[in-house]
Coordinates of N, CA, C and O in Angstrom, one line a residue:
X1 N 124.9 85.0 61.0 CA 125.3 86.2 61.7 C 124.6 86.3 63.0 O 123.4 86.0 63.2
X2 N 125.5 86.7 63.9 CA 124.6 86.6 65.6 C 123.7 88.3 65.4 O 123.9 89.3 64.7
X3 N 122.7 88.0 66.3 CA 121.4 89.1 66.5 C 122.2 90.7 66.5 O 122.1 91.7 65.9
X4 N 123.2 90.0 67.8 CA 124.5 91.3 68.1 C 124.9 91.7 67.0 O 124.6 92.9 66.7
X5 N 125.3 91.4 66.6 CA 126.3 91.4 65.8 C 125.6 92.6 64.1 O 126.2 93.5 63.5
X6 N 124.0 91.8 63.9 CA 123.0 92.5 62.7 C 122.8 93.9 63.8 O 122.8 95.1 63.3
X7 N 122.5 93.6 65.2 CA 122.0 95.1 65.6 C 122.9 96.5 65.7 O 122.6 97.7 65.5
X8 N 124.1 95.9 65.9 CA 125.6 97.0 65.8 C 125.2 97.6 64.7 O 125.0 98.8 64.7
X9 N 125.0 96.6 63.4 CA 125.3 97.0 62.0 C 124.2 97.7 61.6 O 124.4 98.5 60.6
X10 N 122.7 97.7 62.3 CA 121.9 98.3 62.0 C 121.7 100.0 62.9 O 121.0 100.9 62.5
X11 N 122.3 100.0 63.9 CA 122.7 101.2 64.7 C 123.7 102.2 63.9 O 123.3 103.2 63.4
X12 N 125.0 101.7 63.8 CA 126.0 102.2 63.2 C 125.6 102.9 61.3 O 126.1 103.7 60.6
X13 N 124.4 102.1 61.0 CA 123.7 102.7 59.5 C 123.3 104.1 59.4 O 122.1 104.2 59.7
X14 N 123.9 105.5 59.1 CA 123.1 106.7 59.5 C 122.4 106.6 58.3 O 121.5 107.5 58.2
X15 N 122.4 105.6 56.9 CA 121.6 106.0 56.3 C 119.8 106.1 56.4 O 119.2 105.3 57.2
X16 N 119.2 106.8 55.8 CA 117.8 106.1 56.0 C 116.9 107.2 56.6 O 117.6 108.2 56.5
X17 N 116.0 107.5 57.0 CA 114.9 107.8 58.3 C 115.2 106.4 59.5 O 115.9 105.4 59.5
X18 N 114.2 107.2 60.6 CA 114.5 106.3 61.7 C 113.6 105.0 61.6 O 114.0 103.9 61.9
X19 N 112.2 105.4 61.1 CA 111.7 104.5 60.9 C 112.4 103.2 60.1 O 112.2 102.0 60.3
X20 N 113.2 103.9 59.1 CA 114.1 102.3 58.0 C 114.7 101.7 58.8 O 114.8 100.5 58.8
X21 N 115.3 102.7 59.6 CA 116.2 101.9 61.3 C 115.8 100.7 62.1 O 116.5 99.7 62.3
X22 N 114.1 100.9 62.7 CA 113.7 100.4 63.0 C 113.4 99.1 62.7 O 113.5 98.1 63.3
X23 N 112.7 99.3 60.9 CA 112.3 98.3 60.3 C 113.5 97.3 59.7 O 113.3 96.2 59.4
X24 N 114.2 97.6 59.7 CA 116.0 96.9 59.3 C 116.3 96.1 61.1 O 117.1 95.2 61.2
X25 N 115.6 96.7 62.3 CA 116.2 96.6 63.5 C 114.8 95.1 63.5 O 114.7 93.9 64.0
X26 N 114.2 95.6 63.0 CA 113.1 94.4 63.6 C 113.2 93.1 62.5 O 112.7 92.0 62.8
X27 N 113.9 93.2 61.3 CA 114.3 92.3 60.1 C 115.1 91.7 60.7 O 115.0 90.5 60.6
X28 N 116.2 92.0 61.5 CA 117.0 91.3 62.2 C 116.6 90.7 63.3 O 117.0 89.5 63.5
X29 N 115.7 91.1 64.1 CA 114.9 90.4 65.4 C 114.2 88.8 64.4 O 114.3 87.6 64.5
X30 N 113.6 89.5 63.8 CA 112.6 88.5 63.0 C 113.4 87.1 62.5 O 113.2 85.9 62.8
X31 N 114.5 87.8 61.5 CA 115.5 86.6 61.2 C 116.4 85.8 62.1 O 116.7 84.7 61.8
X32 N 116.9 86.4 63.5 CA 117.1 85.4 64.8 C 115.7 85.0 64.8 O 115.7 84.5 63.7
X33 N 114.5 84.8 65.2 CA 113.8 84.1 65.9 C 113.1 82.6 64.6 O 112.6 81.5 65.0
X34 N 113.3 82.7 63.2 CA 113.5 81.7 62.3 C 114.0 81.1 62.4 O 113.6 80.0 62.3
X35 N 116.0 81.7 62.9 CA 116.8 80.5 63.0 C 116.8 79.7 64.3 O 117.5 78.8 64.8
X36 N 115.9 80.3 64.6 CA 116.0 80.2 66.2 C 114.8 79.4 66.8 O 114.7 79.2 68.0
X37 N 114.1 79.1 66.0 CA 112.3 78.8 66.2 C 112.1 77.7 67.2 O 111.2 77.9 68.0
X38 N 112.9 76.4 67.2 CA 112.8 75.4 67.7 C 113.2 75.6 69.2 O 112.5 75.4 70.2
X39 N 114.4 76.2 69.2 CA 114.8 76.5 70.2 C 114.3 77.5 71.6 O 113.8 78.5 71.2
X40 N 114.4 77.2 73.3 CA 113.6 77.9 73.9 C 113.8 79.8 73.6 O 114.6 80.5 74.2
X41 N 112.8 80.3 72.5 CA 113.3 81.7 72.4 C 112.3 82.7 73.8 O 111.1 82.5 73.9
X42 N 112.9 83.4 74.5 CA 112.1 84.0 75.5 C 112.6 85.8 74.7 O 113.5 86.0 73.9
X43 N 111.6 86.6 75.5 CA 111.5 87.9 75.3 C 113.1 88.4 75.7 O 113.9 89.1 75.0
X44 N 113.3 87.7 77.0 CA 114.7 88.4 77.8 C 116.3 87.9 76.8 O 117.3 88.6 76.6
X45 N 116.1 86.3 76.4 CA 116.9 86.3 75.4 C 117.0 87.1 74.4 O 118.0 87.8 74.2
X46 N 115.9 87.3 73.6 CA 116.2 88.2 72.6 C 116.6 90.0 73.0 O 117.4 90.5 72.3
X47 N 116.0 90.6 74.0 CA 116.8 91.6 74.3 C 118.5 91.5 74.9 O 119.4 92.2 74.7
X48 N 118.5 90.1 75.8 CA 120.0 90.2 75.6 C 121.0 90.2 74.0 O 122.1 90.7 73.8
X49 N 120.3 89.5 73.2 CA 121.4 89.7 72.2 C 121.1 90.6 71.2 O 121.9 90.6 70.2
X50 N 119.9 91.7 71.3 CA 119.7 92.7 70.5 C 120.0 94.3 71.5 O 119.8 95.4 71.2
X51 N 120.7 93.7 72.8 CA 121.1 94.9 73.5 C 119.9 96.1 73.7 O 120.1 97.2 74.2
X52 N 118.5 95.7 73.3 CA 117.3 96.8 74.0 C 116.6 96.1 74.7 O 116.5 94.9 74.5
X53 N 115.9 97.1 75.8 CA 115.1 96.3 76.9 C 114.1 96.3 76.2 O 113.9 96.8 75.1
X54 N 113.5 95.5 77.1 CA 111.7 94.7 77.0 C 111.3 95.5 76.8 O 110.8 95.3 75.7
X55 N 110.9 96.4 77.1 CA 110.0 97.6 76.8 C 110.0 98.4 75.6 O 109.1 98.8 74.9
X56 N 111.2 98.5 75.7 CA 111.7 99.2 73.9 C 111.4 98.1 72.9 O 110.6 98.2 72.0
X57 N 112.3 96.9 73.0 CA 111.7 96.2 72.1 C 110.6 95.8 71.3 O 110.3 95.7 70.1
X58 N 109.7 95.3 72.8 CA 108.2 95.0 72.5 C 107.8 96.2 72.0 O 107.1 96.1 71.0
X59 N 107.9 97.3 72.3 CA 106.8 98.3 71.6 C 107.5 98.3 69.9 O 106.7 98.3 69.1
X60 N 108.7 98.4 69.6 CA 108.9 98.9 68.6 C 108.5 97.5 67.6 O 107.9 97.6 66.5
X61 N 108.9 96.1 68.0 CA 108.2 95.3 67.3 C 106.7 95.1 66.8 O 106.3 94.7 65.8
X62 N 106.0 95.6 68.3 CA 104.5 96.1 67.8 C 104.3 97.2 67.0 O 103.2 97.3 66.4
X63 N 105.2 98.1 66.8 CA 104.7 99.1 66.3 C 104.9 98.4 64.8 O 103.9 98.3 64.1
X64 N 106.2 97.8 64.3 CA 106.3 97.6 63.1 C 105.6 96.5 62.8 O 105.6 96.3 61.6
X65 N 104.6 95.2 63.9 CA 104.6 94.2 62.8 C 103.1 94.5 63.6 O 102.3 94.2 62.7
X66 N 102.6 94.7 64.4 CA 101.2 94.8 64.7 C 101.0 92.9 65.7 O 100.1 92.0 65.9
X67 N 102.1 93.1 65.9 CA 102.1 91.8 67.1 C 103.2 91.9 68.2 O 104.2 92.5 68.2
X68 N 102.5 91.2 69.3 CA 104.0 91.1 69.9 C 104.2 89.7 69.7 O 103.5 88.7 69.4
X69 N 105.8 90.0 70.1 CA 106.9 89.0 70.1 C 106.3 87.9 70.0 O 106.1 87.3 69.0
X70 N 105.7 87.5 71.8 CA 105.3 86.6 71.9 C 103.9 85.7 71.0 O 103.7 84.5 70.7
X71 N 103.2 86.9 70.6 CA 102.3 86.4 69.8 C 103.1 86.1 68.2 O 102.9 85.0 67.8
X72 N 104.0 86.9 67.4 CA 104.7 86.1 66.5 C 105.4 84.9 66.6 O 105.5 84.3 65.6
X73 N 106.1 84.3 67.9 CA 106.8 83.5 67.9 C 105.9 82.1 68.0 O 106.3 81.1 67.4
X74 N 104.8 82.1 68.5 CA 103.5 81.4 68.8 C 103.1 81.0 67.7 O 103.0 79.8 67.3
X75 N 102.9 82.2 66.9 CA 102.4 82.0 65.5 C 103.0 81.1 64.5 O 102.5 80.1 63.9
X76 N 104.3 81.6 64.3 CA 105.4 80.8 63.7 C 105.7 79.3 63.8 O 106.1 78.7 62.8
X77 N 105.5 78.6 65.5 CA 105.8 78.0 65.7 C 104.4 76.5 65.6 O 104.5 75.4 66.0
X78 N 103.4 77.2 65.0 CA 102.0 76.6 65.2 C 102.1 76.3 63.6 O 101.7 75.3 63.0
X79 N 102.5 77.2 63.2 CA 102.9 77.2 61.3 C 103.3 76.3 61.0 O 102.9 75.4 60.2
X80 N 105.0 76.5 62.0 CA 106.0 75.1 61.2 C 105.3 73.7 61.3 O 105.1 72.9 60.4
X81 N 104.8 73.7 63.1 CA 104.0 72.4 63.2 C 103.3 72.2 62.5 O 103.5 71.1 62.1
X82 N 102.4 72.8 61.9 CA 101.2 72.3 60.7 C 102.0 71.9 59.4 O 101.7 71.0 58.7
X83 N 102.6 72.4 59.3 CA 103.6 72.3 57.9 C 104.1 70.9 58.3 O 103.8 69.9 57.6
X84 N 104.7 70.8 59.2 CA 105.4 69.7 59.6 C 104.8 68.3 59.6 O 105.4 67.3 59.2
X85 N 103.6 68.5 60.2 CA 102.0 67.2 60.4 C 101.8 67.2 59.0 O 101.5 66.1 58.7
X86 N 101.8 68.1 58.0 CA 100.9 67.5 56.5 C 101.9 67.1 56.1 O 101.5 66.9 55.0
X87 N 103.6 66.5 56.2 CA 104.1 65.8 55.7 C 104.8 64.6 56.7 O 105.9 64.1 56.5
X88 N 104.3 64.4 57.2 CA 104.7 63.2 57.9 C 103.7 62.3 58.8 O 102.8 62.8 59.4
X89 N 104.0 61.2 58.8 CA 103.4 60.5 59.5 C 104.1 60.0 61.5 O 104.1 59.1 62.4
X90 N 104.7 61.3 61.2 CA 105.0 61.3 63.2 C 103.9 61.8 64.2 O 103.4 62.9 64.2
X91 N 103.8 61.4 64.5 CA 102.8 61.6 65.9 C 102.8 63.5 66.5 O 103.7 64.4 66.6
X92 N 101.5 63.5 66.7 CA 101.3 65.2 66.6 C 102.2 65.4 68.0 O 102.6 66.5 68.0
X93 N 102.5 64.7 68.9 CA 103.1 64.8 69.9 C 104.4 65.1 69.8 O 105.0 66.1 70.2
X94 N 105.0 64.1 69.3 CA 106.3 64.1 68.9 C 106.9 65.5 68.4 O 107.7 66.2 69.1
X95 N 106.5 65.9 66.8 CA 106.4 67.0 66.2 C 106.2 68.2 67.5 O 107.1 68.9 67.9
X96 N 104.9 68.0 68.0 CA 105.3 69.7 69.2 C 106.1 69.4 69.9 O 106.9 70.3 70.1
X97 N 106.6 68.2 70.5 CA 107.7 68.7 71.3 C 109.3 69.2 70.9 O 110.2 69.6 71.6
X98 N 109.2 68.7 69.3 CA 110.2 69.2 68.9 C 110.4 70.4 68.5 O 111.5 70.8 68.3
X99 N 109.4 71.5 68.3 CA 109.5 72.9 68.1 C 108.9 73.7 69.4 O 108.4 74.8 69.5
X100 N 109.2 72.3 70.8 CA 109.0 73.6 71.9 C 108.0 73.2 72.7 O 108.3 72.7 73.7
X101 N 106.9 73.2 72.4 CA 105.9 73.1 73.1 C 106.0 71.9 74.4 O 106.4 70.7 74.3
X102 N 105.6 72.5 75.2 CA 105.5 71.4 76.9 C 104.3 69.9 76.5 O 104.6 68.8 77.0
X103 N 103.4 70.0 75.9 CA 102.7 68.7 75.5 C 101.8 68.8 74.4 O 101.6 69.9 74.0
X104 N 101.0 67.7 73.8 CA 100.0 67.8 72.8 C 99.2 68.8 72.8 O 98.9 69.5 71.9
X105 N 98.6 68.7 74.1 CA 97.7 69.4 74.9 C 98.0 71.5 74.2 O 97.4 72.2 73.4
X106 N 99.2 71.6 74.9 CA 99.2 72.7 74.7 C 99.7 73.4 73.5 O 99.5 74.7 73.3
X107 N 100.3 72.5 72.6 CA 100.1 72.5 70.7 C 98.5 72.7 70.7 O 98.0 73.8 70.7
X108 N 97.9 71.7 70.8 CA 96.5 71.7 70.2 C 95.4 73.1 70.3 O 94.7 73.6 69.5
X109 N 95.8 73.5 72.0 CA 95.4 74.7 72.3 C 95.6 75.8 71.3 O 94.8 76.6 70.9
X110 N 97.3 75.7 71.0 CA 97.5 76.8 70.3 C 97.3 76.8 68.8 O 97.2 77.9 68.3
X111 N 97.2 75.9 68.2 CA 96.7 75.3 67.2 C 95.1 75.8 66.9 O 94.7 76.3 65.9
X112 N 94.4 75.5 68.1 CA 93.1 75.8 67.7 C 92.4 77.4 68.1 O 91.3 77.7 67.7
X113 N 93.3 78.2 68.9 CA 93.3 79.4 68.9 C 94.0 80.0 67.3 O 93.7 81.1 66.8
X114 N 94.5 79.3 66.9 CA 95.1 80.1 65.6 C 93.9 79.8 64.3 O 93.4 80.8 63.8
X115 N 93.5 78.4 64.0 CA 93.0 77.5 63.0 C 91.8 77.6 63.4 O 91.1 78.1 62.5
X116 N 90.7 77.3 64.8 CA 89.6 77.6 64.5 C 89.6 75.6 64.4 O 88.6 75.2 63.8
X117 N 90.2 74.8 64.8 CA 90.5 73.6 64.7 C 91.5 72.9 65.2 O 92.6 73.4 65.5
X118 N 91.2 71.4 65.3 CA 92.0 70.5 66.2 C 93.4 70.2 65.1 O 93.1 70.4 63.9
X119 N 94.3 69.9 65.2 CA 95.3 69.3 64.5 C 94.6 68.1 63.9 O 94.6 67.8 62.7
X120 N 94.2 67.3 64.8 CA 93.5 66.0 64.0 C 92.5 66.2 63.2 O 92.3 65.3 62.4
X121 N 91.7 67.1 63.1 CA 90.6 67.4 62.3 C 91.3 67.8 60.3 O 90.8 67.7 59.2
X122 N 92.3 68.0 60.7 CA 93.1 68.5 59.6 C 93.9 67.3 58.9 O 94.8 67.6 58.1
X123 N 93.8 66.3 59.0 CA 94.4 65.2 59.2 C 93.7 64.4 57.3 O 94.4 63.8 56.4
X124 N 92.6 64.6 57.4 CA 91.8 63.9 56.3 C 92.0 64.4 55.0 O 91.4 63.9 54.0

């Protein structure tokens, strides 16, 4: 189901408090950016297909998940990689550039801002 398409459905819901609203509004954000992980996701795409600006969005995603965007999509995407490296034997390079990242270099960065460690150190 497209983002549009969950956000209509979660607008048009009068059931609930606003807050359930919210939290139903940001379940839908969350689940585009899973199916979506590999692919370039930016802040402005996802407010185009969730129909709220940057400003609304980002706050209400911080408010519900205690991150922003950017810092969940980062997060996620440092995950799958690791997940990815402990079962295969492809090249840590390879792997980042397939969920996004511009080079090793800047995997590894974000890797070790997350881990506290190198990808290769994880290796043994």
């Amino acid at each position: 189901i497209m983002l549009t398409t969950m956000v209509v459905e979660v607008r048009s819901d009068k059931r609930g408090t606003f807050e359930e609203g919210l939290y139903r509004l940001i379940n839908c954000v969350i689940d585009y950016i899973e199916e979506n992980l590999s692919e370039d996701l930016t802040i402005e795409r996802l407010c185009s297909k969730s129909g709220y600006s940057q400003v609304h969005l980002q706050r209400i995603f911080y408010y519900s998940t205690g991150q922003t965007i950017g810092q969940y999509i980062k997060g996620r995407r440092v995950s799958r990689v690791a997940e990815a490296l402990s079962q295969t034997t492809v090249s840590i390079l390879e792997i980042a550039m397939q969920w996004g990242y511009e080079s090793q270099e800047a995997f590894t960065r974000a890797f070790k801002s997350m881990y506290h460690l190198t990808p290769e150190s994880t290796g043994d």
